[in-house]
């Protein structure tokens, strides 16, 4: 008599359609397999005893309180709290300030184009120089995040294949963010920075469209992209310049 | 999909925050339950819930309505949890093993030694204490596949769609998870009898 395998027993336990058709009959007639099935069931039934603590009745409200401010900068920085905690050891809430200000700035530019009568009361009092400083800081933060992503990819998976899913999601977020930056730079005619942000965006797009688990050749190709154009180096230089520019009073 | 949900979703697509808030209220607790199973603790689960809704808001334009909104959220939460587990495992792998090879370092053995009676073992908190470390032995894919199969009642085909893998891979993830859990749980259960 051919006994049931452990896989057969798992499929039978979960009543999967793939479970062997003769399985139940076999269990009835074979004490050995029946014993194995009972042992498996005992363990899995113990797992079922694991009860999830009942979430707070106000969970919806508290979740909303946490996410509502971040919905305003949709497409902006999504340096997620847990990613941030993982990467930098502690959250950096100030990272949200620059993208939020940038969104406000861009909104003002847009409204200014659409209607001369509509002007943001917050930005209305700012000089052109102040607006440029805000843009410079926002860009520096954007490039800072790009730099970290590039560094992470450069150092990932030395042995070959690598899981780049988290980098992929962050790249997608940054693509959206970069579009706002490019729009603003184009309006200001800053072609040098615009060229770099374009280059970064092309890289981010490639990352965002990569598979979660890149094989060794794909990881190598991404690294070569970073190295061949000295992308990381250029990002560091421009970011540093922007930071200095943004700090000028 | 219920008509009321369709109306709410169409408002959300138009950027209506109040409508989105209603969806958060409606689904947060369900998402939390899945997130808790996936992460094994409340703090991470709450982070997952927030992350899930942030991604949902951002990607609402991609929701085509073929599944229910709840199913779609479920999938987003699973992906968030997978990312989280990958990071956590990478972080743990980077840390040196503490007292590796010593019996005392085995959390399951410790729990079993401290809770020898079957009555106590039957208590959910004890189960959680044993199951938690056992689940930590699984890869993120095995853990996700097992949680979806065992606790969410999803079939192998559904799991493969949810995790974006072939059905064969989903099935083997469940098998490997069950094997590993048995390896850890059965001695603990035997000790507690």
Tab-separated table of C-alpha atoms in Angstrom:
chain	number	residue	atom	x	y	z
A	1	UNK	CA	0.000	0.000	0.000
A	2	UNK	CA	1.344	3.414	-0.926
A	3	UNK	CA	1.229	5.755	2.045
A	4	UNK	CA	0.226	9.381	1.927
A	5	UNK	CA	3.020	11.925	1.977
A	6	UNK	CA	3.175	14.818	4.429
A	7	UNK	CA	2.229	17.124	1.569
A	8	UNK	CA	-0.848	15.006	0.870
A	9	UNK	CA	-1.791	15.250	4.540
A	10	UNK	CA	-1.437	19.042	4.508
A	11	UNK	CA	-3.613	19.293	1.397
A	12	UNK	CA	-6.189	17.019	3.020
A	13	UNK	CA	-6.160	18.995	6.260
A	14	UNK	CA	-6.915	22.197	4.370
A	15	UNK	CA	-9.370	20.464	2.005
A	16	UNK	CA	-7.460	21.766	-0.985
A	17	UNK	CA	-8.850	20.731	-4.389
A	18	UNK	CA	-5.432	19.233	-5.164
A	19	UNK	CA	-5.652	16.787	-2.241
A	20	UNK	CA	-5.508	13.164	-3.399
A	21	UNK	CA	-8.977	11.914	-4.236
A	22	UNK	CA	-8.460	8.620	-2.413
A	23	UNK	CA	-6.988	10.372	0.647
A	24	UNK	CA	-9.907	10.084	3.064
A	25	UNK	CA	-10.475	6.473	2.133
A	26	UNK	CA	-6.828	5.679	2.647
A	27	UNK	CA	-6.852	7.339	6.056
A	28	UNK	CA	-9.760	5.191	7.111
A	29	UNK	CA	-7.912	1.994	6.213
A	30	UNK	CA	-4.306	2.872	7.125
A	31	UNK	CA	-3.567	3.336	10.842
A	32	UNK	CA	-0.064	4.606	10.116
A	33	UNK	CA	-1.239	7.448	7.882
A	34	UNK	CA	-4.165	8.135	10.193
A	35	UNK	CA	-1.720	8.574	13.073
A	36	UNK	CA	0.393	10.944	10.995
A	37	UNK	CA	-2.701	12.929	9.988
A	38	UNK	CA	-3.812	13.194	13.620
A	39	UNK	CA	-0.403	14.378	14.692
A	40	UNK	CA	-0.386	17.026	11.969
A	41	UNK	CA	-3.910	18.111	12.855
A	42	UNK	CA	-2.973	18.414	16.524
A	43	UNK	CA	-0.148	20.824	15.742
A	44	UNK	CA	-2.150	22.876	13.275
A	45	UNK	CA	-5.107	23.001	15.654
A	46	UNK	CA	-2.805	24.417	18.316
A	47	UNK	CA	-1.856	27.150	15.828
A	48	UNK	CA	-5.550	27.960	15.509
A	49	UNK	CA	-5.663	28.769	19.211
A	50	UNK	CA	-3.572	31.862	18.591
A	51	UNK	CA	-5.988	34.713	19.106
A	52	UNK	CA	-5.323	38.188	17.773
A	53	UNK	CA	-5.815	40.846	20.473
A	54	UNK	CA	-8.980	42.739	19.761
A	55	UNK	CA	-7.967	46.041	18.184
A	56	UNK	CA	-8.960	49.227	19.938
A	57	UNK	CA	-12.466	50.369	19.049
A	58	UNK	CA	-10.922	53.724	18.167
A	59	UNK	CA	-8.324	52.186	15.851
A	60	UNK	CA	-9.850	53.793	12.750
A	61	UNK	CA	-9.685	57.193	14.373
A	62	UNK	CA	-6.088	56.823	15.551
A	63	UNK	CA	-4.969	55.511	12.150
A	64	UNK	CA	-6.654	58.461	10.504
A	65	UNK	CA	-4.937	60.887	12.872
A	66	UNK	CA	-1.574	59.431	11.843
A	67	UNK	CA	-2.107	59.303	8.104
A	68	UNK	CA	-4.255	62.365	7.452
A	69	UNK	CA	-1.342	64.861	7.475
A	70	UNK	CA	0.565	62.648	5.046
A	71	UNK	CA	-2.296	62.492	2.556
A	72	UNK	CA	-1.706	66.173	1.824
A	73	UNK	CA	1.665	65.431	0.281
A	74	UNK	CA	0.470	62.606	-1.883
A	75	UNK	CA	3.201	61.842	-4.351
A	76	UNK	CA	5.633	63.578	-2.077
A	77	UNK	CA	8.117	62.092	0.283
A	78	UNK	CA	7.093	58.700	1.476
A	79	UNK	CA	10.042	57.974	3.646
A	80	UNK	CA	7.850	55.602	5.589
A	81	UNK	CA	8.104	55.581	9.310
A	82	UNK	CA	9.311	52.025	9.538
A	83	UNK	CA	11.704	52.349	6.614
A	84	UNK	CA	13.085	55.439	8.240
A	85	UNK	CA	13.423	53.691	11.548
A	86	UNK	CA	15.192	50.822	9.883
A	87	UNK	CA	17.526	52.916	7.804
A	88	UNK	CA	18.384	55.719	10.127
A	89	UNK	CA	17.657	54.280	13.538
A	90	UNK	CA	15.084	56.924	14.398
A	91	UNK	CA	12.277	58.727	12.578
A	92	UNK	CA	13.107	62.100	11.019
A	93	UNK	CA	9.811	63.915	10.928
A	94	UNK	CA	11.511	67.011	9.504
A	95	UNK	CA	11.942	65.119	6.236
A	96	UNK	CA	8.278	65.883	5.577
A	97	UNK	CA	8.650	69.611	5.979
A	98	UNK	CA	10.519	70.359	2.777
A	99	UNK	CA	8.213	68.341	0.473
A	100	UNK	CA	5.193	69.938	2.139
A	101	UNK	CA	6.625	73.407	1.569
A	102	UNK	CA	7.495	72.481	-1.991
A	103	UNK	CA	3.952	71.281	-2.632
A	104	UNK	CA	2.716	74.590	-1.282
A	105	UNK	CA	5.164	76.482	-3.470
A	106	UNK	CA	4.206	74.569	-6.599
A	107	UNK	CA	0.540	74.990	-5.791
A	108	UNK	CA	1.098	78.721	-5.564
A	109	UNK	CA	2.913	78.812	-8.915
A	110	UNK	CA	0.063	76.893	-10.501
A	111	UNK	CA	-2.643	79.063	-9.002
A	112	UNK	CA	-0.714	82.131	-9.992
A	113	UNK	CA	-0.792	80.980	-13.588
A	114	UNK	CA	-4.466	80.075	-13.527
A	115	UNK	CA	-5.729	83.182	-11.823
A	116	UNK	CA	-3.929	86.332	-10.821
A	117	UNK	CA	-6.504	86.950	-8.112
A	118	UNK	CA	-5.848	83.693	-6.213
A	119	UNK	CA	-2.713	83.739	-4.077
A	120	UNK	CA	-1.696	81.616	-1.138
A	121	UNK	CA	-1.673	83.774	1.967
A	122	UNK	CA	1.343	81.854	3.274
A	123	UNK	CA	3.496	82.183	0.157
A	124	UNK	CA	2.241	85.626	-0.768
A	125	UNK	CA	4.595	87.263	1.686
A	126	UNK	CA	7.654	85.351	0.494
A	127	UNK	CA	10.228	86.914	-1.755
A	128	UNK	CA	11.552	85.128	-4.841
A	129	UNK	CA	14.781	84.468	-2.979
A	130	UNK	CA	12.891	82.789	-0.135
A	131	UNK	CA	10.953	80.647	-2.598
A	132	UNK	CA	14.193	79.607	-4.262
A	133	UNK	CA	15.670	78.657	-0.899
A	134	UNK	CA	12.661	76.458	-0.160
A	135	UNK	CA	13.023	74.793	-3.540
A	136	UNK	CA	16.756	74.290	-2.986
A	137	UNK	CA	16.173	72.605	0.384
A	138	UNK	CA	13.416	70.414	-1.025
A	139	UNK	CA	15.638	69.380	-3.908
A	140	UNK	CA	18.522	68.663	-1.569
A	141	UNK	CA	16.259	66.411	0.521
A	142	UNK	CA	15.056	64.650	-2.603
A	143	UNK	CA	18.618	64.037	-3.747
A	144	UNK	CA	19.559	62.959	-0.232
A	145	UNK	CA	16.948	60.220	-0.426
A	146	UNK	CA	18.110	59.330	-3.941
A	147	UNK	CA	21.678	59.091	-2.677
A	148	UNK	CA	20.683	56.708	0.098
A	149	UNK	CA	18.804	54.542	-2.370
A	150	UNK	CA	21.755	54.469	-4.764
A	151	UNK	CA	24.134	53.610	-1.948
A	152	UNK	CA	21.838	50.839	-0.738
A	153	UNK	CA	21.668	49.328	-4.230
A	154	UNK	CA	25.395	49.665	-4.734
A	155	UNK	CA	26.013	47.743	-1.527
A	156	UNK	CA	23.207	45.188	-1.893
A	157	UNK	CA	23.626	41.554	-2.761
A	158	UNK	CA	27.360	41.303	-3.179
A	159	UNK	CA	26.920	37.598	-3.727
A	160	UNK	CA	24.694	38.114	-6.751
A	161	UNK	CA	20.895	38.071	-6.673
A	162	UNK	CA	19.150	40.430	-4.281
A	163	UNK	CA	15.729	41.315	-2.986
A	164	UNK	CA	15.242	44.916	-4.056
A	165	UNK	CA	11.517	45.189	-3.426
A	166	UNK	CA	11.769	47.840	-0.714
A	167	UNK	CA	14.079	49.953	-2.870
A	168	UNK	CA	11.639	49.511	-5.737
A	169	UNK	CA	8.707	50.957	-3.766
A	170	UNK	CA	10.768	53.875	-2.580
A	171	UNK	CA	11.930	54.512	-6.122
A	172	UNK	CA	8.299	54.662	-7.268
A	173	UNK	CA	7.494	57.247	-4.593
A	174	UNK	CA	10.498	59.300	-5.566
A	175	UNK	CA	9.582	59.284	-9.245
A	176	UNK	CA	6.334	61.060	-8.401
A	177	UNK	CA	8.154	63.486	-6.150
A	178	UNK	CA	10.813	64.163	-8.807
A	179	UNK	CA	8.193	65.205	-11.355
A	180	UNK	CA	7.167	68.133	-9.170
A	181	UNK	CA	10.796	69.135	-8.761
A	182	UNK	CA	11.492	69.016	-12.495
A	183	UNK	CA	8.447	71.119	-13.244
A	184	UNK	CA	9.608	73.747	-10.812
A	185	UNK	CA	13.223	73.680	-12.047
A	186	UNK	CA	12.092	74.036	-15.653
A	187	UNK	CA	10.125	77.148	-14.701
A	188	UNK	CA	13.222	78.591	-13.057
A	189	UNK	CA	15.460	77.666	-15.998
A	190	UNK	CA	17.971	75.785	-13.825
A	191	UNK	CA	19.151	73.455	-16.596
A	192	UNK	CA	22.161	71.955	-14.794
A	193	UNK	CA	20.181	70.683	-11.825
A	194	UNK	CA	17.315	69.739	-14.106
A	195	UNK	CA	19.629	67.506	-16.161
A	196	UNK	CA	20.720	65.661	-13.019
A	197	UNK	CA	17.170	65.295	-11.696
A	198	UNK	CA	16.228	63.913	-15.154
A	199	UNK	CA	19.056	61.408	-14.952
A	200	UNK	CA	18.036	60.398	-11.435
A	201	UNK	CA	14.445	59.990	-12.574
A	202	UNK	CA	15.424	57.675	-15.421
A	203	UNK	CA	17.301	55.529	-12.936
A	204	UNK	CA	14.415	55.568	-10.450
A	205	UNK	CA	11.983	54.577	-13.184
A	206	UNK	CA	14.170	51.646	-14.092
A	207	UNK	CA	14.303	50.658	-10.433
A	208	UNK	CA	10.562	51.055	-9.959
A	209	UNK	CA	9.939	48.708	-12.888
A	210	UNK	CA	12.449	46.076	-11.793
A	211	UNK	CA	11.306	42.730	-10.404
A	212	UNK	CA	11.284	42.362	-6.609
A	213	UNK	CA	13.938	39.697	-6.710
A	214	UNK	CA	16.612	40.830	-9.100
A	215	UNK	CA	18.966	38.152	-10.340
A	216	UNK	CA	22.720	38.601	-10.301
A	217	UNK	CA	22.812	39.996	-13.862
A	218	UNK	CA	20.081	42.534	-13.124
A	219	UNK	CA	21.767	43.704	-9.928
A	220	UNK	CA	25.033	44.008	-11.818
A	221	UNK	CA	23.317	46.013	-14.582
A	222	UNK	CA	21.810	48.435	-12.043
A	223	UNK	CA	25.199	48.868	-10.390
A	224	UNK	CA	26.832	49.534	-13.732
A	225	UNK	CA	24.228	52.215	-14.438
A	226	UNK	CA	25.152	53.882	-11.170
A	227	UNK	CA	28.891	53.577	-11.755
A	228	UNK	CA	29.087	54.373	-15.468
A	229	UNK	CA	27.495	57.804	-15.163
A	230	UNK	CA	29.112	58.549	-11.785
A	231	UNK	CA	25.522	59.117	-10.727
A	232	UNK	CA	26.149	58.784	-7.018
A	233	UNK	CA	29.030	61.247	-7.164
A	234	UNK	CA	27.021	63.829	-9.124
A	235	UNK	CA	24.062	63.490	-6.781
A	236	UNK	CA	26.329	64.129	-3.776
A	237	UNK	CA	27.877	67.241	-5.325
A	238	UNK	CA	24.613	68.842	-6.449
A	239	UNK	CA	22.928	67.957	-3.167
A	240	UNK	CA	25.734	69.589	-1.219
A	241	UNK	CA	25.549	72.737	-3.377
A	242	UNK	CA	21.791	72.947	-2.971
A	243	UNK	CA	22.084	72.502	0.763
A	244	UNK	CA	24.543	75.389	0.939
A	245	UNK	CA	22.335	77.536	-1.276
A	246	UNK	CA	19.264	76.743	0.829
A	247	UNK	CA	21.046	77.703	4.026
A	248	UNK	CA	22.084	81.132	2.767
A	249	UNK	CA	20.102	83.788	4.543
B	1	UNK	CA	-19.268	45.356	-4.870
B	2	UNK	CA	-22.030	47.107	-2.864
B	3	UNK	CA	-23.351	50.266	-4.485
B	4	UNK	CA	-22.592	52.378	-1.412
B	5	UNK	CA	-18.938	51.283	-1.548
B	6	UNK	CA	-18.775	52.176	-5.235
B	7	UNK	CA	-20.085	55.646	-4.473
B	8	UNK	CA	-17.569	56.097	-1.661
B	9	UNK	CA	-14.737	54.901	-3.873
B	10	UNK	CA	-15.664	57.232	-6.671
B	11	UNK	CA	-15.526	60.100	-4.163
B	12	UNK	CA	-12.111	58.924	-2.957
B	13	UNK	CA	-10.855	58.833	-6.549
B	14	UNK	CA	-11.900	62.460	-6.755
B	15	UNK	CA	-9.721	63.242	-3.744
B	16	UNK	CA	-12.485	63.282	-1.118
B	17	UNK	CA	-10.683	62.807	2.203
B	18	UNK	CA	-13.862	62.354	4.226
B	19	UNK	CA	-14.877	59.467	2.013
B	20	UNK	CA	-11.451	57.921	2.492
B	21	UNK	CA	-11.747	58.397	6.223
B	22	UNK	CA	-14.975	56.406	6.148
B	23	UNK	CA	-13.112	53.561	4.447
B	24	UNK	CA	-10.353	53.746	7.065
B	25	UNK	CA	-12.965	53.485	9.828
B	26	UNK	CA	-14.656	50.604	8.102
B	27	UNK	CA	-11.594	48.483	7.314
B	28	UNK	CA	-8.891	49.385	9.860
B	29	UNK	CA	-9.712	46.595	12.303
B	30	UNK	CA	-9.780	43.910	9.629
B	31	UNK	CA	-6.465	45.093	8.233
B	32	UNK	CA	-5.034	45.146	11.759
B	33	UNK	CA	-5.896	41.480	12.311
B	34	UNK	CA	-4.013	40.406	9.207
B	35	UNK	CA	-1.124	42.747	9.990
B	36	UNK	CA	-0.878	41.368	13.520
B	37	UNK	CA	-0.666	37.793	12.282
B	38	UNK	CA	1.967	38.757	9.767
B	39	UNK	CA	4.154	40.791	12.087
B	40	UNK	CA	3.410	39.144	15.427
B	41	UNK	CA	3.193	42.326	17.472
B	42	UNK	CA	0.825	45.238	17.910
B	43	UNK	CA	3.273	48.069	17.271
B	44	UNK	CA	4.385	46.750	13.912
B	45	UNK	CA	0.805	45.817	13.079
B	46	UNK	CA	-0.330	49.399	13.662
B	47	UNK	CA	2.487	50.650	11.434
B	48	UNK	CA	1.348	48.191	8.784
B	49	UNK	CA	-2.225	49.456	8.996
B	50	UNK	CA	-1.080	53.035	8.452
B	51	UNK	CA	1.201	52.012	5.628
B	52	UNK	CA	-1.580	50.030	3.984
B	53	UNK	CA	-3.968	52.966	3.941
B	54	UNK	CA	-1.301	55.374	2.753
B	55	UNK	CA	-0.515	53.090	-0.170
B	56	UNK	CA	-4.233	52.621	-0.841
B	57	UNK	CA	-4.748	56.390	-1.011
B	58	UNK	CA	-1.812	56.763	-3.326
B	59	UNK	CA	-2.790	53.890	-5.593
B	60	UNK	CA	-6.551	54.338	-5.559
B	61	UNK	CA	-6.448	55.166	-9.282
B	62	UNK	CA	-5.188	51.646	-9.939
B	63	UNK	CA	-8.092	49.981	-8.119
B	64	UNK	CA	-10.229	48.603	-10.937
B	65	UNK	CA	-13.119	47.284	-8.835
B	66	UNK	CA	-12.771	43.681	-10.000
B	67	UNK	CA	-12.242	42.632	-6.396
B	68	UNK	CA	-13.869	44.261	-3.396
B	69	UNK	CA	-12.058	47.152	-1.771
B	70	UNK	CA	-11.481	44.953	1.293
B	71	UNK	CA	-9.775	42.290	-0.840
B	72	UNK	CA	-7.625	44.924	-2.493
B	73	UNK	CA	-6.622	46.346	0.893
B	74	UNK	CA	-5.853	42.832	2.073
B	75	UNK	CA	-3.414	42.458	-0.809
B	76	UNK	CA	-1.754	45.781	-0.088
B	77	UNK	CA	-1.397	44.853	3.571
B	78	UNK	CA	0.173	41.518	2.635
B	79	UNK	CA	2.716	43.310	0.443
B	80	UNK	CA	3.487	45.816	3.191
B	81	UNK	CA	3.958	42.963	5.624
B	82	UNK	CA	6.234	41.093	3.210
B	83	UNK	CA	8.426	44.183	2.864
B	84	UNK	CA	8.452	44.592	6.619
B	85	UNK	CA	9.354	40.947	7.242
B	86	UNK	CA	12.141	41.057	4.664
B	87	UNK	CA	13.678	44.040	6.380
B	88	UNK	CA	13.262	42.459	9.781
B	89	UNK	CA	14.891	39.223	8.663
B	90	UNK	CA	17.751	41.083	7.042
B	91	UNK	CA	18.231	43.027	10.260
B	92	UNK	CA	18.178	39.841	12.325
B	93	UNK	CA	20.576	38.114	9.943
B	94	UNK	CA	23.001	40.985	10.413
B	95	UNK	CA	22.997	40.484	14.184
B	96	UNK	CA	25.298	37.852	15.676
B	97	UNK	CA	23.524	34.812	17.097
B	98	UNK	CA	23.282	35.074	20.862
B	99	UNK	CA	24.251	31.933	22.767
B	100	UNK	CA	23.863	29.943	19.592
B	101	UNK	CA	23.911	26.233	20.195
B	102	UNK	CA	22.998	26.408	23.862
B	103	UNK	CA	19.737	24.925	25.005
B	104	UNK	CA	18.929	28.028	27.022
B	105	UNK	CA	18.915	30.128	23.869
B	106	UNK	CA	15.981	28.239	22.441
B	107	UNK	CA	12.934	30.383	23.244
B	108	UNK	CA	10.590	27.499	22.650
B	109	UNK	CA	12.447	25.323	25.120
B	110	UNK	CA	12.313	28.136	27.629
B	111	UNK	CA	8.586	28.627	27.218
B	112	UNK	CA	7.978	24.921	27.400
B	113	UNK	CA	10.020	24.637	30.567
B	114	UNK	CA	8.170	27.490	32.181
B	115	UNK	CA	4.726	26.320	31.201
B	116	UNK	CA	4.602	22.567	31.553
B	117	UNK	CA	0.890	22.069	32.070
B	118	UNK	CA	-1.381	21.434	29.094
B	119	UNK	CA	-3.976	23.734	30.632
B	120	UNK	CA	-1.609	26.668	30.453
B	121	UNK	CA	-0.456	25.640	27.016
B	122	UNK	CA	-4.036	25.804	25.877
B	123	UNK	CA	-4.196	29.442	26.791
B	124	UNK	CA	-3.842	31.722	23.839
B	125	UNK	CA	-1.099	33.797	25.382
B	126	UNK	CA	0.974	30.678	25.863
B	127	UNK	CA	0.254	29.583	22.331
B	128	UNK	CA	1.358	32.961	21.153
B	129	UNK	CA	4.565	32.682	23.204
B	130	UNK	CA	5.407	29.392	21.549
B	131	UNK	CA	4.097	30.168	18.119
B	132	UNK	CA	5.779	33.565	17.897
B	133	UNK	CA	9.347	32.223	17.904
B	134	UNK	CA	8.269	29.333	15.696
B	135	UNK	CA	6.931	31.741	13.111
B	136	UNK	CA	10.190	33.647	13.267
B	137	UNK	CA	11.877	30.540	11.885
B	138	UNK	CA	9.964	30.905	8.633
B	139	UNK	CA	11.043	32.965	5.659
B	140	UNK	CA	8.781	35.917	4.928
B	141	UNK	CA	7.205	34.052	2.015
B	142	UNK	CA	6.570	30.930	4.094
B	143	UNK	CA	5.101	32.982	6.903
B	144	UNK	CA	2.834	34.947	4.598
B	145	UNK	CA	1.683	31.819	2.750
B	146	UNK	CA	0.961	30.015	6.022
B	147	UNK	CA	-0.920	32.956	7.557
B	148	UNK	CA	-3.025	33.343	4.442
B	149	UNK	CA	-3.748	29.608	4.273
B	150	UNK	CA	-4.268	28.843	7.920
B	151	UNK	CA	-5.790	32.003	9.366
B	152	UNK	CA	-7.267	33.775	6.380
B	153	UNK	CA	-8.667	30.583	4.856
B	154	UNK	CA	-7.341	31.334	1.392
B	155	UNK	CA	-6.794	28.522	-1.126
B	156	UNK	CA	-3.428	27.896	-2.769
B	157	UNK	CA	-4.537	29.609	-5.982
B	158	UNK	CA	-5.668	32.728	-4.135
B	159	UNK	CA	-2.440	32.812	-2.134
B	160	UNK	CA	-0.390	32.638	-5.307
B	161	UNK	CA	-2.270	35.662	-6.688
B	162	UNK	CA	-1.942	37.566	-3.416
B	163	UNK	CA	1.793	36.919	-3.183
B	164	UNK	CA	2.454	37.259	-6.899
B	165	UNK	CA	4.044	33.816	-7.222
B	166	UNK	CA	3.244	30.616	-9.114
B	167	UNK	CA	0.750	28.261	-7.411
B	168	UNK	CA	3.493	25.662	-7.043
B	169	UNK	CA	5.657	28.131	-5.159
B	170	UNK	CA	2.748	29.121	-2.916
B	171	UNK	CA	2.008	25.471	-2.181
B	172	UNK	CA	5.608	24.702	-1.310
B	173	UNK	CA	5.798	27.750	0.909
B	174	UNK	CA	2.826	26.406	2.865
B	175	UNK	CA	4.402	22.949	3.061
B	176	UNK	CA	7.735	24.251	4.238
B	177	UNK	CA	6.025	26.465	6.792
B	178	UNK	CA	4.050	23.526	8.189
B	179	UNK	CA	7.179	21.369	8.337
B	180	UNK	CA	9.166	24.012	10.175
B	181	UNK	CA	6.341	24.762	12.588
B	182	UNK	CA	5.983	21.080	13.407
B	183	UNK	CA	9.699	20.812	14.037
B	184	UNK	CA	9.497	23.573	16.622
B	185	UNK	CA	6.022	23.081	18.064
B	186	UNK	CA	5.839	19.323	18.483
B	187	UNK	CA	8.771	19.009	20.920
B	188	UNK	CA	7.391	21.970	22.879
B	189	UNK	CA	3.982	20.379	23.013
B	190	UNK	CA	5.472	17.037	24.050
B	191	UNK	CA	7.443	18.707	26.866
B	192	UNK	CA	4.357	20.404	28.160
B	193	UNK	CA	2.295	17.253	28.448
